[in-house]
mmCIF file of C-alpha atoms in Angstrom:
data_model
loop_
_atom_site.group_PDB
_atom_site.id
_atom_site.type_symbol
_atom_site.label_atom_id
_atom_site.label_comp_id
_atom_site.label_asym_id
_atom_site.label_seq_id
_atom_site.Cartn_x
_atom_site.Cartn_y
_atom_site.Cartn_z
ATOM 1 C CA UNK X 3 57.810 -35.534 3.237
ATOM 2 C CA UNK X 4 58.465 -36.597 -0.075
ATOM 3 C CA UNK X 5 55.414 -37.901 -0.623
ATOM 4 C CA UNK X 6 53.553 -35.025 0.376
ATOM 5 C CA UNK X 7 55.656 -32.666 -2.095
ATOM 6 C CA UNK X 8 54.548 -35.366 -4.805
ATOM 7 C CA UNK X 9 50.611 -35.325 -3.924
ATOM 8 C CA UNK X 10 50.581 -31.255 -3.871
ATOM 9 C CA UNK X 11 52.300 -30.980 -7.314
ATOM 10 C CA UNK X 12 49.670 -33.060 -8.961
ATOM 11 C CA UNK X 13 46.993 -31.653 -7.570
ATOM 12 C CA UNK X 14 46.469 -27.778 -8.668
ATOM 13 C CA UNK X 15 44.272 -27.418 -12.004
ATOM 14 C CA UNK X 16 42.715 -24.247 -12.147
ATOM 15 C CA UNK X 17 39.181 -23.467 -10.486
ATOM 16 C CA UNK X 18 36.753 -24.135 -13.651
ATOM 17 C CA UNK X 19 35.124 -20.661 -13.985
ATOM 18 C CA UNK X 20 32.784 -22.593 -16.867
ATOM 19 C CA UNK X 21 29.713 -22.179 -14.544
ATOM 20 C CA UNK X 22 30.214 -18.817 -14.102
ATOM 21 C CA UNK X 23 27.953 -17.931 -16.498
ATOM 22 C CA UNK X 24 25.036 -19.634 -15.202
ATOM 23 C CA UNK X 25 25.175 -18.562 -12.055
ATOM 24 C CA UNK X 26 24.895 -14.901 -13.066
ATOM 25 C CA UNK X 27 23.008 -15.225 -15.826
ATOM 26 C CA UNK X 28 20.390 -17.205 -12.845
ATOM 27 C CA UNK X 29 20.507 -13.921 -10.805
ATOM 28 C CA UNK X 30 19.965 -11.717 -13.928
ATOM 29 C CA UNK X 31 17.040 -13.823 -14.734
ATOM 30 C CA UNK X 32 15.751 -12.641 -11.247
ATOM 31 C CA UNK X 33 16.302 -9.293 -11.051
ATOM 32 C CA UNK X 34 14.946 -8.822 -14.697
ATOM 33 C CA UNK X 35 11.724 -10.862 -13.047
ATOM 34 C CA UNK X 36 11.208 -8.507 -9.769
ATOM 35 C CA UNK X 37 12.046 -4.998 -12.137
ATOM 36 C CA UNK X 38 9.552 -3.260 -12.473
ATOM 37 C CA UNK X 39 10.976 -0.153 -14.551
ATOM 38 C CA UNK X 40 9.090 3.089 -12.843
ATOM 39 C CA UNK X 41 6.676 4.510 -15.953
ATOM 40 C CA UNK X 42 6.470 7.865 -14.214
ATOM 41 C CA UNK X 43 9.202 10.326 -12.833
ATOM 42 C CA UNK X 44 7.874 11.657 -9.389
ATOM 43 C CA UNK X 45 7.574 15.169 -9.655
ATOM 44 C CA UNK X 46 6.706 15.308 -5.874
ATOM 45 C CA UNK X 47 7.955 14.161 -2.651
ATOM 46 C CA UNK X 48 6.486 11.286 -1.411
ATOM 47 C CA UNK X 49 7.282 9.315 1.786
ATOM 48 C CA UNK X 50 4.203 6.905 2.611
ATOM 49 C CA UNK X 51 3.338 5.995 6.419
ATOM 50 C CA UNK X 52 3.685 3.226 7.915
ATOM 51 C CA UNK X 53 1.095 0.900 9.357
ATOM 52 C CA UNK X 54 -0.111 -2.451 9.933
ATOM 53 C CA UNK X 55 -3.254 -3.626 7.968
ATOM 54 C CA UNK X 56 -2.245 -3.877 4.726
ATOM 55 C CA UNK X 57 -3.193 -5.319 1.630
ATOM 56 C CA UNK X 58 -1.336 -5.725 -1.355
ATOM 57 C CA UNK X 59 -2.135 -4.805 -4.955
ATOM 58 C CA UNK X 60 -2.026 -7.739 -6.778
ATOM 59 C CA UNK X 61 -2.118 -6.833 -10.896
ATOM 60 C CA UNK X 62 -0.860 -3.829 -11.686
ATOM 61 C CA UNK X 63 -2.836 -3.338 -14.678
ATOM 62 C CA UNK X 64 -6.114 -2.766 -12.946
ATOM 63 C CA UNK X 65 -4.010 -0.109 -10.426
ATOM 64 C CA UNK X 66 -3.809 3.454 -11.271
ATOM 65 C CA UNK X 67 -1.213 5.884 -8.752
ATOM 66 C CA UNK X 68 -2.517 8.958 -7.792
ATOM 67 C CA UNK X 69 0.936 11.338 -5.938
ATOM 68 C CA UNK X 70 0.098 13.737 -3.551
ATOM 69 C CA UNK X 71 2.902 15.345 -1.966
ATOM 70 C CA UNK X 72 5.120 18.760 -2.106
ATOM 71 C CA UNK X 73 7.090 19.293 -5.225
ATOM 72 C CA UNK X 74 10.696 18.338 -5.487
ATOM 73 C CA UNK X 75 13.413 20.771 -4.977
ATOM 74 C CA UNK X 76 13.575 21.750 -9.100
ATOM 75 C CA UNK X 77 9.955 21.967 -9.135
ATOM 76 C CA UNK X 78 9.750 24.394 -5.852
ATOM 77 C CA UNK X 79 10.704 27.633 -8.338
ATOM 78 C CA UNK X 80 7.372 27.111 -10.856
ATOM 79 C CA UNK X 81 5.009 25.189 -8.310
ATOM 80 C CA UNK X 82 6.021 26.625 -5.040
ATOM 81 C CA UNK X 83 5.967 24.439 -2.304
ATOM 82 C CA UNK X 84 2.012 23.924 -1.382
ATOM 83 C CA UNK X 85 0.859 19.766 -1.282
ATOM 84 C CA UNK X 86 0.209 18.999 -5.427
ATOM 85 C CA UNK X 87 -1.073 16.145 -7.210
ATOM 86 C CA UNK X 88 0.256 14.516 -9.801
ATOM 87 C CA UNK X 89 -1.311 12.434 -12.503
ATOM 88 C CA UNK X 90 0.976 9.953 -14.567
ATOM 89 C CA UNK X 91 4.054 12.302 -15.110
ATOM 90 C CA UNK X 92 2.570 15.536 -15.040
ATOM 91 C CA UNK X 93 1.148 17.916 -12.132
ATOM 92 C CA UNK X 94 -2.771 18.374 -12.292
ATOM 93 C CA UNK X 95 -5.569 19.906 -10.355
ATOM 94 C CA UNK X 96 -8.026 18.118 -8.805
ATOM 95 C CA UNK X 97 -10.678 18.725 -12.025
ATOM 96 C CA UNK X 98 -8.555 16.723 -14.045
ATOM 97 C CA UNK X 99 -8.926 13.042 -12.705
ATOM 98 C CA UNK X 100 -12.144 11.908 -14.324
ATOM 99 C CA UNK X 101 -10.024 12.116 -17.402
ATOM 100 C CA UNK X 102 -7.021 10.446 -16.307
ATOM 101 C CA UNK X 103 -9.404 7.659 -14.478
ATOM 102 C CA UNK X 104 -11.523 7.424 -18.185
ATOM 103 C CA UNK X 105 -8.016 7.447 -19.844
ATOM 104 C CA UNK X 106 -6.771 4.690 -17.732
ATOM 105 C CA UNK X 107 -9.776 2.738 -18.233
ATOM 106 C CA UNK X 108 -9.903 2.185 -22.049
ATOM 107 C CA UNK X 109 -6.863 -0.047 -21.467
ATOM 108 C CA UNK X 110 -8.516 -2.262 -18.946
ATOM 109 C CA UNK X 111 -10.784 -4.614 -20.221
ATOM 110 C CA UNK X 112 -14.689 -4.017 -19.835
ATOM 111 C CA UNK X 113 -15.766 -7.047 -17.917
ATOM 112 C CA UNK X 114 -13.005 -6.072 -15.396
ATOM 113 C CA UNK X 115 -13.668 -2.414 -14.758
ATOM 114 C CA UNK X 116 -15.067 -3.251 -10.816
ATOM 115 C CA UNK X 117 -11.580 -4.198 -9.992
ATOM 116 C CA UNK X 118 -10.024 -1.028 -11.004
ATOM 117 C CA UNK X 119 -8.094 0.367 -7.729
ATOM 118 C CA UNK X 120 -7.310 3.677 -6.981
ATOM 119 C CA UNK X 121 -3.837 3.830 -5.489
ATOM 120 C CA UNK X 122 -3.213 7.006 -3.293
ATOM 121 C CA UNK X 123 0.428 7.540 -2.628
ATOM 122 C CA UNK X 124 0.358 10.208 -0.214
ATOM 123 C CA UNK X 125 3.357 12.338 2.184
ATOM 124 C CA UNK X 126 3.013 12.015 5.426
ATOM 125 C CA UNK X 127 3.283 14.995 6.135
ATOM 126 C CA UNK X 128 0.320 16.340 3.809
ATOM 127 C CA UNK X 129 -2.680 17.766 5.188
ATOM 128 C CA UNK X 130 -5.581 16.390 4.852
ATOM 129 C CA UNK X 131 -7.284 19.458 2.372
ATOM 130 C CA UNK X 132 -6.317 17.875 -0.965
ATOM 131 C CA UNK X 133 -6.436 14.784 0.165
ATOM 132 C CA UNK X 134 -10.398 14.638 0.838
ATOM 133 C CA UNK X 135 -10.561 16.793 -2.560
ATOM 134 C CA UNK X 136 -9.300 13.968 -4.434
ATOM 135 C CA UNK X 137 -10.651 11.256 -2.462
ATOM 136 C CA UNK X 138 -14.672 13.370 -3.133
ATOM 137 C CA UNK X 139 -13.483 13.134 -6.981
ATOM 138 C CA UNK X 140 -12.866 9.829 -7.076
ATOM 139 C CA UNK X 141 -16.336 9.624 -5.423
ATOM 140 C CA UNK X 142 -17.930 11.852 -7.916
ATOM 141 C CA UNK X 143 -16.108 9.683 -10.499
ATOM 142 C CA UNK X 144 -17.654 6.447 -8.848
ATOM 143 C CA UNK X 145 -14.128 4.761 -8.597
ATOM 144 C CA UNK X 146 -14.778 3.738 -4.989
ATOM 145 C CA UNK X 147 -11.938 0.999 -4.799
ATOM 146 C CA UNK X 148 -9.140 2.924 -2.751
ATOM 147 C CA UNK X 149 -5.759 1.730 -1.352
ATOM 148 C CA UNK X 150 -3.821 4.362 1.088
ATOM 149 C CA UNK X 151 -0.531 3.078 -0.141
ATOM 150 C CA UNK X 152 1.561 2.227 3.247
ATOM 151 C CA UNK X 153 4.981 0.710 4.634
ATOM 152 C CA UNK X 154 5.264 -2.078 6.396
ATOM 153 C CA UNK X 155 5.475 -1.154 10.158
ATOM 154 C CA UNK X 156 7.352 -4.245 12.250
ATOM 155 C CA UNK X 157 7.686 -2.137 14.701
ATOM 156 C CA UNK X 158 3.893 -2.022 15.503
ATOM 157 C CA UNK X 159 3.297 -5.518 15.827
ATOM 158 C CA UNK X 160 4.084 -7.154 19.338
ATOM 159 C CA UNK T 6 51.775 -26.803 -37.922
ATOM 160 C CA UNK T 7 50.849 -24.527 -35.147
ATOM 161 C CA UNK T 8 48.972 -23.079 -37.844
ATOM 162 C CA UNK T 9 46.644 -25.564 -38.288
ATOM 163 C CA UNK T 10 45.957 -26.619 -35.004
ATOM 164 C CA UNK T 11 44.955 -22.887 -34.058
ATOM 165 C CA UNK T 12 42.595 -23.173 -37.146
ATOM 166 C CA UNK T 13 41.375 -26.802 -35.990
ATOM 167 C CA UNK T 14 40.698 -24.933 -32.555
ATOM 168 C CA UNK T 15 38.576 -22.136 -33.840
ATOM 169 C CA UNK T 16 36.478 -24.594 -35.883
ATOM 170 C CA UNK T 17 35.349 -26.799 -32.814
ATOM 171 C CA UNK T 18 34.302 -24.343 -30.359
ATOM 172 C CA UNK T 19 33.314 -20.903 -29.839
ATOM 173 C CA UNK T 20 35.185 -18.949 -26.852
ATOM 174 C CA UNK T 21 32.729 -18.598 -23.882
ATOM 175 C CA UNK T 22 34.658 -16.621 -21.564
ATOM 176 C CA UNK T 23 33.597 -13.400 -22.385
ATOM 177 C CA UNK T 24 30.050 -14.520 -21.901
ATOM 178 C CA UNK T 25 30.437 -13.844 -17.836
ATOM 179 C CA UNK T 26 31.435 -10.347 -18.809
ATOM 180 C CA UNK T 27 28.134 -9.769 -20.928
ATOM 181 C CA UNK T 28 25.832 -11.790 -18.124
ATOM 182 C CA UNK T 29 27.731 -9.226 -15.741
ATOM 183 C CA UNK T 30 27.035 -6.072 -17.490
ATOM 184 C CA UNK T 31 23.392 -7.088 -17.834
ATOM 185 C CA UNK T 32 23.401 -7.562 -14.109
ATOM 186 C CA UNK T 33 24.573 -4.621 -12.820
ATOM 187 C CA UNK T 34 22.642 -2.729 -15.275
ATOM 188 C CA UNK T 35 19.090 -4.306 -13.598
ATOM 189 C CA UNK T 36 20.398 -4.139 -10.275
ATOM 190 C CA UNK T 37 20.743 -0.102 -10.622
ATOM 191 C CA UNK T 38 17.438 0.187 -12.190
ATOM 192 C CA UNK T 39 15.550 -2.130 -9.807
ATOM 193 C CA UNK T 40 13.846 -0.551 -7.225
ATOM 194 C CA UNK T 41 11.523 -3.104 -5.594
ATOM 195 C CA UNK T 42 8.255 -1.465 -4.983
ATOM 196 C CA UNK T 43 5.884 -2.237 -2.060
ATOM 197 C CA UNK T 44 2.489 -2.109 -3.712
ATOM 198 C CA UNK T 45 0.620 -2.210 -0.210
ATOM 199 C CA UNK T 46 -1.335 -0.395 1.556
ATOM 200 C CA UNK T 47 -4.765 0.215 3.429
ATOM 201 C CA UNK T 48 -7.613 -0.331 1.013
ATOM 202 C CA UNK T 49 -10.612 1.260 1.432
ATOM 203 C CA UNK T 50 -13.992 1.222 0.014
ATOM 204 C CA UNK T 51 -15.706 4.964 -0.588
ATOM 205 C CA UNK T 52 -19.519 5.295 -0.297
ATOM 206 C CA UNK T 53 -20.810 6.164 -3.504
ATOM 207 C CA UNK T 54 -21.051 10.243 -4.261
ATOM 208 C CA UNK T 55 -24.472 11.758 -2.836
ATOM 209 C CA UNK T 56 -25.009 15.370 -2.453
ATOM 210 C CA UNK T 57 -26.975 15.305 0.449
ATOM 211 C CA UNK T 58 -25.010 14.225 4.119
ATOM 212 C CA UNK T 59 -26.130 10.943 5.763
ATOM 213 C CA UNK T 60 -27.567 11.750 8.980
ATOM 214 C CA UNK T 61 -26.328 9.953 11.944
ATOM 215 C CA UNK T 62 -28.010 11.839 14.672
ATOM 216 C CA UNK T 63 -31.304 9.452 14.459
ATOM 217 C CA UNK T 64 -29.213 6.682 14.951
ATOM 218 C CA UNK T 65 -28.975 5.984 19.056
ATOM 219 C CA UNK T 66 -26.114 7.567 20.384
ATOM 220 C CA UNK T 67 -25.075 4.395 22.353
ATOM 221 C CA UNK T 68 -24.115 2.456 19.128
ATOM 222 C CA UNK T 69 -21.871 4.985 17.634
ATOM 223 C CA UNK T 70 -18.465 5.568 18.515
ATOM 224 C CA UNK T 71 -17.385 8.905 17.362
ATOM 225 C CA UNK T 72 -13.907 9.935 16.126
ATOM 226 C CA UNK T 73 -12.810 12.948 15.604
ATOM 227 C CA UNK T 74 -9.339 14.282 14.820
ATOM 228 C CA UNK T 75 -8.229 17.975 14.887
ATOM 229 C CA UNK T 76 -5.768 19.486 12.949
ATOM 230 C CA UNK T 77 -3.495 19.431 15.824
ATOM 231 C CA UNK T 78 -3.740 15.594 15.277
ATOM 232 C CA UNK T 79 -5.193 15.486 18.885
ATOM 233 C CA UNK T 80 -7.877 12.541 19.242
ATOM 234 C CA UNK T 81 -11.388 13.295 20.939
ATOM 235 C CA UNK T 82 -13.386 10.134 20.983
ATOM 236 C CA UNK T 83 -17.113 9.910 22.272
ATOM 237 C CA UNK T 84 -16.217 13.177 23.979
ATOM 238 C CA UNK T 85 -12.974 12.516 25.366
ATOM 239 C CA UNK T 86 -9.239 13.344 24.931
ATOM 240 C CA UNK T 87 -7.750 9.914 24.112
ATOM 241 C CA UNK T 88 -4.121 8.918 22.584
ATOM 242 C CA UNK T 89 -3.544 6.868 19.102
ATOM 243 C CA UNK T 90 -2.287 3.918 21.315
ATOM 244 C CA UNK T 91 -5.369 3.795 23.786
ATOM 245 C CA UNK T 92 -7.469 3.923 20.377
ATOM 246 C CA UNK T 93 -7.783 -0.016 19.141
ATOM 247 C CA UNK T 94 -8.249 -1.044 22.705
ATOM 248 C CA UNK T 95 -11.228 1.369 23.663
ATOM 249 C CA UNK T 96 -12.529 0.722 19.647
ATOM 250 C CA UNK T 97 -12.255 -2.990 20.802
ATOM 251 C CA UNK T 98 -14.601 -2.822 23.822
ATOM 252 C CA UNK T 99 -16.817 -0.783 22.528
ATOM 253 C CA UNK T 100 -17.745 -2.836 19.463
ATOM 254 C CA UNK T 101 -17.769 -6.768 21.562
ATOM 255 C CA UNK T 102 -18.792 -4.686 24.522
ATOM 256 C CA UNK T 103 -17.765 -8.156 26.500
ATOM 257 C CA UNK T 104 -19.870 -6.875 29.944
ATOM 258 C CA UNK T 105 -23.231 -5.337 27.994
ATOM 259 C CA UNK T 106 -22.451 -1.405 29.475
ATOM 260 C CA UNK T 107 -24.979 0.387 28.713
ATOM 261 C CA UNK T 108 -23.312 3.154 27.376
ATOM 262 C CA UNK T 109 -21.455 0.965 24.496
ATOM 263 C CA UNK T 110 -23.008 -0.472 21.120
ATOM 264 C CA UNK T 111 -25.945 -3.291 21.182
ATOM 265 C CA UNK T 112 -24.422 -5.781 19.277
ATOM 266 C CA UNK T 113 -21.591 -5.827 17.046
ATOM 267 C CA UNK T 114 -23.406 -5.751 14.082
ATOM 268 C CA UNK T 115 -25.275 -2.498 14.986
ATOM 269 C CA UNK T 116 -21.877 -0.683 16.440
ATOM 270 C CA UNK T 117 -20.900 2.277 13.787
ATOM 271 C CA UNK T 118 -17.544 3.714 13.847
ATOM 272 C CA UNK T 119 -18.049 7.597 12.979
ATOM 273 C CA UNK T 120 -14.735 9.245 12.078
ATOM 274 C CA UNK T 121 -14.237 13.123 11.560
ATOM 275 C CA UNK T 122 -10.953 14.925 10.496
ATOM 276 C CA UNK T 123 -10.415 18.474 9.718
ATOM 277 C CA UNK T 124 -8.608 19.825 6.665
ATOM 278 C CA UNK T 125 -5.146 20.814 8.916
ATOM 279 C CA UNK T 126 -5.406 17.199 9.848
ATOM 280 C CA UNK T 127 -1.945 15.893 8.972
ATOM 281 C CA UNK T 128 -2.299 12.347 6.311
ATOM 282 C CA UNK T 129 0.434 10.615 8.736
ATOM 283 C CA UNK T 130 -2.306 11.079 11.879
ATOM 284 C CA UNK T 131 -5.142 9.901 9.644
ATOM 285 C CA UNK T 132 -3.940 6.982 8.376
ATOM 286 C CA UNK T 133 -2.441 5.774 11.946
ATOM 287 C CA UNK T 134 -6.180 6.596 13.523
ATOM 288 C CA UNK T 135 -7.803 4.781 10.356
ATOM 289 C CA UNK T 136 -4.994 1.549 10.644
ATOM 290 C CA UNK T 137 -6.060 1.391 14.362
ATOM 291 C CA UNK T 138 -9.420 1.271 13.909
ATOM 292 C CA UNK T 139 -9.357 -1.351 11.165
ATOM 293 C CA UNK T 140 -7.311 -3.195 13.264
ATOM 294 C CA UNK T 141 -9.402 -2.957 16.216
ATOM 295 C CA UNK T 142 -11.927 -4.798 13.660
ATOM 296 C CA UNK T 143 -9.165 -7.237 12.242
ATOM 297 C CA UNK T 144 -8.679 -8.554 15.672
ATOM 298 C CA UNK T 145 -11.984 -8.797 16.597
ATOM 299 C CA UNK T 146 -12.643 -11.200 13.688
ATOM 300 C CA UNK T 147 -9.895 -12.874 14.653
ATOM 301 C CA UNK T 148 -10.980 -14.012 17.943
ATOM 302 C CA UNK T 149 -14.241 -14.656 16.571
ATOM 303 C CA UNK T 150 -12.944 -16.710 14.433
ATOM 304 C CA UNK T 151 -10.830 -18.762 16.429
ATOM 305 C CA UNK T 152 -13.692 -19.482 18.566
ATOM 306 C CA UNK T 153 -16.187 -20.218 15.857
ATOM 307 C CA UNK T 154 -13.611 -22.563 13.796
ATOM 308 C CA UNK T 155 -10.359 -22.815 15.060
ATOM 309 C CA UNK T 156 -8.405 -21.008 12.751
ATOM 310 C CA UNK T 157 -7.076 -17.582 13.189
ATOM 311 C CA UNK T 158 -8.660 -14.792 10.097
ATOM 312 C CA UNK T 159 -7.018 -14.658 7.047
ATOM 313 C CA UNK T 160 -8.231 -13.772 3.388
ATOM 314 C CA UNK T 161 -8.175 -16.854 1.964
ATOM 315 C CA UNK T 162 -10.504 -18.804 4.536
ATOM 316 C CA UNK T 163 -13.421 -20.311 3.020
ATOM 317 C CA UNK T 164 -15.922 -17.794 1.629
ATOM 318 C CA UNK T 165 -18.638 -18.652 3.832
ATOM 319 C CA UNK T 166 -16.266 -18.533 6.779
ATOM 320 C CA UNK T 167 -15.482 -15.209 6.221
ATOM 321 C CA UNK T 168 -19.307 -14.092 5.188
ATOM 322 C CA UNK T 169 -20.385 -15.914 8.816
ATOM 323 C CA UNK T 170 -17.821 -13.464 10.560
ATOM 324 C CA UNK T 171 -18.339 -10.226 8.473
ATOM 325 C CA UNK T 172 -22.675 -10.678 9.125
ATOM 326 C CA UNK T 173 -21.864 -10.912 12.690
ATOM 327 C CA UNK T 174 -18.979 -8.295 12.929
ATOM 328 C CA UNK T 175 -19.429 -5.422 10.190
ATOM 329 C CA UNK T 176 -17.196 -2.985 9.279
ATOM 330 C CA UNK T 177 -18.763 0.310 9.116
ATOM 331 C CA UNK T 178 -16.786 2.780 9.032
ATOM 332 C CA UNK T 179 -18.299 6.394 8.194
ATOM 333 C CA UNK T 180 -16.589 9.205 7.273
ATOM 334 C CA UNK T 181 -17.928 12.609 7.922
ATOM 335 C CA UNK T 182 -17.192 15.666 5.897
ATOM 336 C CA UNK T 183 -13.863 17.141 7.266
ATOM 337 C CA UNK T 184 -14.192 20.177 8.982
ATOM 338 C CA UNK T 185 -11.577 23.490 8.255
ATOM 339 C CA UNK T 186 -10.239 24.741 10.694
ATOM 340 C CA UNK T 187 -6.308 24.611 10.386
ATOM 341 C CA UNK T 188 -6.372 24.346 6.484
ATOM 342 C CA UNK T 189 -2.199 25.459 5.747
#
């Protein structure tokens, strides 16, 4: 008994907190790595689709996002509730994406400009109208690389 | 005395404790702004912009497999009412066409997958009928592939693996100009 008592007073030092630090400055370090802070605000509602056969983008330099989708609940008073695009942070018509394709091209280098994708983040729920509107001006435009951004579906695979 | 020793301390180190606190506040400040984005999706490749439509009615009727998706999302393929689910099955047999029918395509390489939406037609529908029939594909070249070499289809096979496959299994896909109909 006694010698139990002795053993337990000797042995309680404080829990060293000294790599405390490290260990949350290693998950900072990884969430810093997979953040990717959103350059746009999404002026429309957007919930992809899901399916199977996907691809993903790999640099997101050569990728430009094209929204389609109905405008958020603010946005309903001034742009009514009708499927819109929008390019980089703003909402456009259809006539403007040769511009924001030619704007988002000067920042691409030239020997690279075949890779440039096209990445259509479309509702669900959208009709197909203004979908094959933008999809003939990116055709007119020539920028024929296309990704129908998707979710993973694990539901669809046996 | 005491006064000296507290100095002494001070000298020798610096007080890390409060660094946890900082490494913290950085943390949770990246863990609210992190949303991890799924950059994936279904790419595509558009044929080039012509003004004039490509005609498909001198190709024989036999080799093309016809789509077509109404703005009721309801499927009609080669002339009959079919279901999303029945699609990448019946898209299957018709491109192998394992027991030479005479109704389905010659070869695989000569099989053309025609598909026609209208402007009501809702994205979600599309995309499912376009993921099936890409599948249908993927899974072909799968099986070809495991036959051929072994190895089930992936991207990064060897090039001329791949090129072997895609000669004898195209993908040709062609999209009509949508019909409008049901446009909201």
């Amino acid at each position: 008994m006694s010698k139990f008592q002795k053993k337990r007073g000797k042995t309680a030092p404080a829990i060293s907190t000294a790599s405390l630090p490290d260990i949350v400055f290693m998950l900072l370090f990884f969430f810093m790595v997979v953040t990717v802070l959103r350059d746009s605000e999404l002026k429309v509602q957007v919930s992809t689709p899901y399916a199977t056969e996907l691809t993903k983008l790999e640099e997101k330099s050569l990728v430009n996002y094209l929204y389609i989708g109905r405008p958020t609940q603010q946005y309903q008073q001034l742009y009514g509730t009708k499927p819109r695009l929008q390019l980089g942070d703003k909402f456009a018509n259809v006539n403007e994406i040769p511009l924001f394709l030619e704007k988002h091209k000067v920042k691409v280098p030239e020997s690279r400009h075949g890779q440039i994708t096209s990445s259509l983040r479309v509702d669900g729920e959208v009709t197909m109208g203004i979908v094959q509107d933008v999809k003939t001006e990116l055709r007119k435009s020539n920028q024929l690389k296309v990704n129908y951004s998707a979710k993973k579906d694990a539901s669809l695979i046996e | 005395m005491g006064k000296t020793r507290a100095k002494d301390r001070m000298s020798t180190e610096i007080n890390a404790s409060s660094m946890a606190d900082i490494a913290f506040l950085l943390l949770i400040f990246f863990l609210v702004t992190t949303t991890i984005v799924e950059d994936k999706g279904i790419t595509v490749k558009l044929p080039p912009w012509s003004e004039e439509e490509p005609d498909i009615t001198q190709l024989k009727s036999r080799n093309v497999f016809s789509v077509l998706v109404n703005a009721q999302d309801q499927l009609l393929v080669r002339g009959e009412i079919m279901r999303v689910a029945e699609l990448r099955e019946s898209a299957k047999t018709f491109i192998g066409n394992p027991y030479n029918a005479p109704n389905m395509a010659e070869s695989p390489s000569k099989a053309i997958i025609s598909l026609k939406n209208d402007r009501g037609t809702s994205y979600g529908a599309y995309l499912k009928v376009y993921n099936e029939l890409k599948a249908a594909y993927t899974e072909l070249w799968d099986e070809l592939s495991q036959r051929k070499y072994g190895v089930p289809y992936s991207d990064d096979m060897p090039f001329a693996y791949k090129k072997a496959i895609r000669d004898e299994i195209p993908f040709v896909l062609s999209e009509a100009e949508p019909t409008s109909f049901g446009e909201e």
